[in-house]
Short mmCIF file of C-alpha atoms in Angstrom, two decimals:
data_model
loop_
_atom_site.label_atom_id
_atom_site.label_comp_id
_atom_site.label_asym_id
_atom_site.label_seq_id
_atom_site.Cartn_x
_atom_site.Cartn_y
_atom_site.Cartn_z
CA UNK D 1 -17.02 -5.44 -49.30
CA UNK D 2 -15.64 -1.81 -50.26
CA UNK D 3 -16.87 1.26 -48.34
CA UNK D 4 -18.40 4.06 -50.24
CA UNK D 5 -17.64 7.57 -49.43
CA UNK D 6 -20.33 9.33 -47.66
CA UNK D 7 -21.50 12.36 -49.64
CA UNK D 8 -23.53 14.08 -46.97
CA UNK D 9 -20.60 13.93 -44.51
CA UNK D 10 -20.33 17.35 -42.72
CA UNK D 11 -17.60 19.54 -44.22
CA UNK D 12 -14.54 20.17 -42.16
CA UNK D 13 -14.63 23.88 -41.03
CA UNK D 14 -11.59 25.67 -40.19
CA UNK D 15 -11.89 28.15 -37.71
CA UNK D 16 -9.57 31.38 -37.99
CA UNK D 17 -7.64 32.49 -34.94
CA UNK D 18 -8.70 35.87 -33.73
CA UNK D 19 -6.25 38.60 -34.48
CA UNK D 20 -4.16 39.90 -31.75
CA UNK D 21 -5.18 43.23 -30.58
CA UNK D 22 -2.34 45.76 -30.30
CA UNK D 23 -1.01 46.06 -26.83
CA UNK D 24 -1.48 49.40 -25.11
CA UNK D 25 1.74 50.63 -23.45
CA UNK D 26 1.17 51.39 -19.86
CA UNK D 27 3.62 53.54 -18.30
CA UNK D 28 5.02 52.14 -15.09
CA UNK D 29 7.39 54.86 -14.41
CA UNK D 30 6.98 56.34 -10.77
CA UNK D 31 5.88 59.82 -10.57
CA UNK D 32 8.49 62.28 -9.80
CA UNK D 33 6.55 64.13 -7.30
CA UNK D 34 6.91 62.97 -3.77
CA UNK D 35 4.08 61.43 -1.95
CA UNK D 36 2.26 63.74 0.39
CA UNK D 37 -0.40 61.31 1.80
CA UNK D 38 0.48 60.42 5.29
CA UNK D 39 -1.72 57.22 4.93
CA UNK D 40 0.72 55.74 2.44
CA UNK D 41 1.73 52.44 4.28
CA UNK D 42 4.44 51.78 1.70
CA UNK D 43 6.25 54.88 2.29
CA UNK D 44 9.55 54.31 4.27
CA UNK D 45 10.28 56.68 6.99
CA UNK D 46 13.38 58.49 7.21
CA UNK D 47 15.86 57.24 9.73
CA UNK D 48 16.60 60.08 12.15
CA UNK D 49 20.30 61.20 12.33
CA UNK D 50 21.94 61.46 15.64
CA UNK D 51 24.60 64.24 16.32
CA UNK D 52 27.16 63.08 18.78
CA UNK D 53 28.07 66.24 20.73
CA UNK D 54 31.37 66.51 22.51
CA UNK D 55 31.44 67.38 26.11
CA UNK D 56 33.04 70.84 25.32
CA UNK D 57 29.92 71.86 23.05
CA UNK D 58 27.36 70.76 25.61
CA UNK D 59 25.28 73.59 27.05
CA UNK D 60 23.77 73.80 30.50
CA UNK D 61 20.03 73.08 30.98
CA UNK D 62 17.91 76.00 30.70
CA UNK D 63 15.79 75.03 33.88
CA UNK D 64 17.70 72.14 35.68
CA UNK D 65 15.46 72.13 38.77
CA UNK D 66 12.30 71.51 36.61
CA UNK D 67 13.99 69.26 33.98
CA UNK D 68 15.47 67.10 36.54
CA UNK D 69 12.05 65.98 37.65
CA UNK D 70 11.14 64.28 34.35
CA UNK D 71 14.67 62.93 33.51
CA UNK D 72 13.99 59.15 34.64
CA UNK D 73 10.76 59.10 32.67
CA UNK D 74 12.39 60.42 29.56
CA UNK D 75 15.17 58.05 29.78
CA UNK D 76 12.50 55.22 30.00
CA UNK D 77 10.92 56.17 26.69
CA UNK D 78 10.00 53.66 24.04
CA UNK D 79 11.17 56.06 21.43
CA UNK D 80 15.07 55.73 21.06
CA UNK D 81 15.63 58.95 19.83
CA UNK D 82 14.09 60.43 22.89
CA UNK D 83 16.38 58.19 25.01
CA UNK D 84 19.47 59.71 23.26
CA UNK D 85 18.26 63.15 23.87
CA UNK D 86 17.93 62.37 27.46
CA UNK D 87 21.31 60.78 27.77
CA UNK D 88 22.71 64.08 26.55
CA UNK D 89 20.64 65.57 29.24
CA UNK D 90 22.33 63.41 31.79
CA UNK D 91 25.70 64.48 30.28
CA UNK D 92 24.47 68.32 30.73
CA UNK D 93 23.55 67.59 34.52
CA UNK D 94 26.76 65.62 35.18
CA UNK D 95 29.03 68.68 33.89
CA UNK D 96 26.83 71.73 35.10
CA UNK D 97 24.51 70.46 37.85
CA UNK D 98 25.89 67.32 39.07
CA UNK D 99 24.36 67.84 42.78
CA UNK D 100 20.92 67.47 41.04
CA UNK D 101 21.88 64.10 39.58
CA UNK D 102 23.60 62.66 42.53
CA UNK D 103 20.44 61.47 44.35
CA UNK D 104 19.35 59.39 41.27
CA UNK D 105 22.90 58.36 40.16
CA UNK D 106 22.39 54.70 40.68
CA UNK D 107 19.24 54.70 38.63
CA UNK D 108 20.99 56.83 35.91
CA UNK D 109 23.95 54.31 35.76
CA UNK D 110 21.49 51.42 35.31
CA UNK D 111 19.81 53.32 32.40
CA UNK D 112 23.26 53.94 30.89
CA UNK D 113 24.11 50.18 31.23
CA UNK D 114 20.81 49.23 29.47
CA UNK D 115 21.22 51.56 26.56
CA UNK D 116 24.86 50.27 26.12
CA UNK D 117 23.27 46.95 25.57
CA UNK D 118 20.81 48.28 22.94
CA UNK D 119 21.51 47.14 19.40
CA UNK D 120 21.40 50.66 17.95
CA UNK D 121 24.95 51.84 17.47
CA UNK D 122 23.86 55.50 17.88
CA UNK D 123 22.19 54.79 21.33
CA UNK D 124 25.03 52.55 22.46
CA UNK D 125 27.71 55.41 21.63
CA UNK D 126 25.68 58.02 23.39
CA UNK D 127 25.42 56.12 26.53
CA UNK D 128 29.19 55.57 26.39
CA UNK D 129 29.75 59.12 25.95
CA UNK D 130 27.45 59.65 29.08
CA UNK D 131 29.51 57.18 31.07
CA UNK D 132 32.75 59.32 30.32
CA UNK D 133 31.05 62.51 31.69
CA UNK D 134 29.77 60.81 34.67
CA UNK D 135 33.15 59.55 35.50
CA UNK D 136 34.73 62.94 35.19
CA UNK D 137 31.92 64.57 37.26
CA UNK D 138 31.37 61.96 40.09
CA UNK D 139 34.92 60.06 40.22
CA UNK D 140 35.18 58.15 43.53
CA UNK D 141 31.49 58.75 44.47
CA UNK D 142 30.73 55.83 42.18
CA UNK D 143 32.37 53.64 44.77
CA UNK D 144 29.69 54.45 47.36
CA UNK D 145 27.48 51.62 48.47
CA UNK D 146 24.57 53.30 46.82
CA UNK D 147 26.09 53.03 43.43
CA UNK D 148 28.94 50.37 43.57
CA UNK D 149 26.83 47.36 42.30
CA UNK D 150 25.50 49.63 39.20
CA UNK D 151 29.15 50.68 38.76
CA UNK D 152 30.38 47.23 38.34
CA UNK D 153 27.70 46.58 35.77
CA UNK D 154 28.85 49.65 33.92
CA UNK D 155 32.37 48.56 34.12
CA UNK D 156 31.74 45.09 32.66
CA UNK D 157 29.63 46.75 29.77
CA UNK D 158 32.46 49.29 28.92
CA UNK D 159 35.13 46.32 28.90
CA UNK D 160 32.70 44.39 26.60
CA UNK D 161 31.96 47.39 24.15
CA UNK D 162 35.76 48.12 23.99
CA UNK D 163 36.40 44.59 22.81
CA UNK D 164 33.68 44.68 19.92
CA UNK D 165 34.48 45.00 16.16
CA UNK D 166 32.63 48.26 15.63
CA UNK D 167 35.37 50.61 15.53
CA UNK D 168 33.75 53.74 16.47
CA UNK D 169 31.95 52.03 19.46
CA UNK D 170 35.15 50.45 20.59
CA UNK D 171 37.14 53.79 20.44
CA UNK D 172 34.59 55.52 22.47
CA UNK D 173 34.49 52.74 25.11
CA UNK D 174 38.38 53.02 25.34
CA UNK D 175 37.95 56.71 25.86
CA UNK D 176 35.27 56.15 28.52
CA UNK D 177 37.67 53.74 30.23
CA UNK D 178 40.58 56.33 29.96
CA UNK D 179 38.31 58.95 31.74
CA UNK D 180 37.39 56.18 34.54
CA UNK D 181 41.14 55.47 35.21
CA UNK D 182 41.99 59.19 35.19
CA UNK D 183 39.13 60.40 37.55
CA UNK D 184 39.30 57.78 40.04
CA UNK D 185 41.60 56.80 42.93
CA UNK D 186 43.72 53.82 41.52
CA UNK D 187 43.74 51.46 44.52
CA UNK D 188 39.85 50.76 44.85
CA UNK D 189 39.50 50.75 41.10
CA UNK D 190 42.27 48.17 40.92
CA UNK D 191 40.33 45.91 43.27
CA UNK D 192 37.29 46.23 40.76
CA UNK D 193 39.45 45.41 37.82
CA UNK D 194 41.29 42.60 39.04
CA UNK D 195 38.13 40.52 38.83
CA UNK D 196 37.73 41.18 35.06
CA UNK D 197 41.54 40.49 34.65
CA UNK D 198 40.40 36.85 35.10
CA UNK D 199 37.42 36.98 32.90
CA UNK D 200 37.08 33.90 30.50
CA UNK D 201 36.51 36.23 27.46
CA UNK D 202 40.16 36.86 26.41
CA UNK D 203 39.18 40.44 24.84
CA UNK D 204 37.49 41.62 28.14
CA UNK D 205 40.46 40.42 29.87
CA UNK D 206 42.97 42.16 27.62
CA UNK D 207 41.11 45.26 28.04
CA UNK D 208 40.80 45.09 31.83
CA UNK D 209 44.51 44.54 31.91
CA UNK D 210 45.26 47.56 29.99
CA UNK D 211 43.09 49.69 32.39
CA UNK D 212 44.68 47.75 35.42
CA UNK D 213 48.21 48.52 34.35
CA UNK D 214 47.31 52.26 33.80
CA UNK D 215 46.07 52.23 37.50
CA UNK D 216 49.15 50.59 38.72
CA UNK D 217 51.38 53.22 36.95
CA UNK D 218 49.43 56.05 38.84
CA UNK D 219 50.10 54.51 42.23
CA UNK D 220 52.62 55.39 44.45
CA UNK D 221 54.86 53.00 46.32
CA UNK D 222 52.59 53.28 49.40
CA UNK D 223 49.49 52.26 47.46
CA UNK D 224 51.19 49.43 45.73
CA UNK D 225 52.38 48.02 49.21
CA UNK D 226 48.80 48.45 50.45
CA UNK D 227 47.40 46.39 47.63
CA UNK D 228 50.29 44.00 47.79
CA UNK D 229 53.49 43.84 45.63
CA UNK D 230 53.10 39.97 45.88
CA UNK D 231 49.38 40.35 44.38
CA UNK D 232 50.48 42.69 41.67
CA UNK D 233 53.24 40.58 40.46
CA UNK D 234 51.04 37.49 40.35
CA UNK D 235 48.52 39.55 38.32
CA UNK D 236 51.44 40.18 35.86
CA UNK D 237 52.54 36.58 35.86
CA UNK D 238 48.90 35.45 34.92
CA UNK D 239 48.93 37.86 32.00
CA UNK D 240 52.34 37.52 30.62
CA UNK D 241 51.72 34.42 28.37
CA UNK D 242 48.23 35.62 27.41
CA UNK D 243 46.92 35.22 23.84
CA UNK D 244 46.40 38.79 23.24
CA UNK D 245 49.42 41.19 22.81
CA UNK D 246 47.51 44.07 24.82
CA UNK D 247 47.33 41.70 27.90
CA UNK D 248 50.99 40.75 27.51
CA UNK D 249 52.15 44.38 27.33
CA UNK D 250 50.05 45.15 30.16
CA UNK D 251 51.78 42.43 32.01
CA UNK D 252 55.20 43.90 31.08
CA UNK D 253 53.95 47.36 32.41
CA UNK D 254 52.65 46.00 35.61
CA UNK D 255 55.87 43.90 36.44
CA UNK D 256 58.02 46.89 35.59
CA UNK D 257 56.39 49.02 38.12
CA UNK D 258 56.78 46.30 40.82
CA UNK D 259 60.45 46.07 39.84
CA UNK D 260 60.88 49.74 40.15
CA UNK D 261 59.31 49.75 43.62
CA UNK D 262 61.27 46.69 44.92
CA UNK D 263 64.60 47.93 43.94
CA UNK D 264 64.14 51.75 44.73
CA UNK D 265 66.79 51.72 47.55
CA UNK D 266 69.16 49.44 45.77
CA UNK D 267 72.21 51.00 43.78
CA UNK D 268 74.33 48.29 42.78
CA UNK D 269 73.28 46.53 39.54
CA UNK D 270 74.24 43.15 40.56
CA UNK D 271 72.54 43.54 44.04
CA UNK D 272 69.37 44.62 42.01
CA UNK D 273 69.25 41.49 40.08
CA UNK D 274 69.70 39.51 43.29
CA UNK D 275 66.87 41.32 45.17
CA UNK D 276 64.54 41.05 42.03
CA UNK D 277 65.19 37.37 41.51
CA UNK D 278 64.58 36.67 45.18
CA UNK D 279 61.39 38.59 45.23
CA UNK D 280 59.85 36.71 42.11
CA UNK D 281 60.97 33.36 43.35
CA UNK D 282 59.29 34.06 46.69
CA UNK D 283 55.92 35.30 45.35
CA UNK D 284 55.62 33.04 42.14
CA UNK D 285 55.99 29.45 40.80
CA UNK D 286 59.38 28.73 39.23
CA UNK D 287 57.81 28.69 35.87
CA UNK D 288 56.07 32.02 36.29
CA UNK D 289 59.21 33.61 38.08
CA UNK D 290 61.21 32.75 34.97
CA UNK D 291 58.59 34.19 32.60
CA UNK D 292 58.78 37.70 34.49
CA UNK D 293 62.40 37.62 34.89
CA UNK D 294 62.86 37.46 31.30
CA UNK D 295 60.58 40.37 30.43
CA UNK D 296 62.00 42.60 33.29
CA UNK D 297 65.76 42.92 33.80
CA UNK D 298 67.90 45.42 35.77
#
C-alpha cells in the first residue's frame, strides 16, 4: 500500500548562525614604566654584585676593638652578601690588626672553610682571598695546636678548589697555596702536604705535589736531611708515573733537589753517577729506582 505524503508535517526550519562579533584587540605590551610596588610577587630581585678587593686596596678598620666583637656573629649571617663583607673584614683584621684576630683564629678558619664549600662562586672566591691574607699575616702560627686541625681542613679545601674547573676560583686557590708556601716554614708544611700527595683524587694529588715540590726547593740541606732524603725520593718515585703532568713535573723537581743534595761534595762526573745510582737503589725498589734515574742524570 502506497504511503501518502503528510501535508501537515512540520516544516524544516533552517537556523542562521549568529554573526561573529569583531574581535577587540587587547594590547598585551608591557608598560615601559618600571613597577614601583614592593608587593609585586612576580618582580625578580636584582642579584647583588660583589667587588673583589685586592689586599693592596684594603683599608684599616675604623674601630677595630669594637668591630671585632661582632665579627663571628656577622660571619654566621644567613645573608651571603653580609658574609662576603665580613670575610673582607677578616682580611682587614689580618692585615692591620692581626693581634685582635689571633684569639679567635681557629673559629675564623672554620668559617673560611665553610664559605669555600658554599656553591656561590663569589662567596667561595672571597673566602679564598681571605685565606691568602691569613697565611701572610700568621704564617707558622697556623701550626699551633689551637689551629692545626682547622688548618688541615683549610689546606684540603684549597687543594680541592685548585682542582676545580671554574677558572677564576681555581686560579685564586692556586695563588692562596702559593702564599701558604711562601709564608710558612717548609719542613712542618711538608709534613702536612705529604698526606695529600697520596690522596685518591688525582687532581688533589697533583696540586699537593706542586706545593710540596715548592717546599722542597725552599729547604736547605739540613732541613732535607731532617725530613729524610730517603722519604723525599720515595715521594718523587710515587709521583713520577702519575697520570697528570703536574704531578710528574713535581716528581722531577723533588728528585732533582735530592740529587743536588746527595752529590754536593762530589766533583767527578762518573763518581756523581755512582753515588746517585747507589742512593736510589738503596732507597727504592728496582723499578722505581730506574724511573728516577731516567729523569735525573748527572
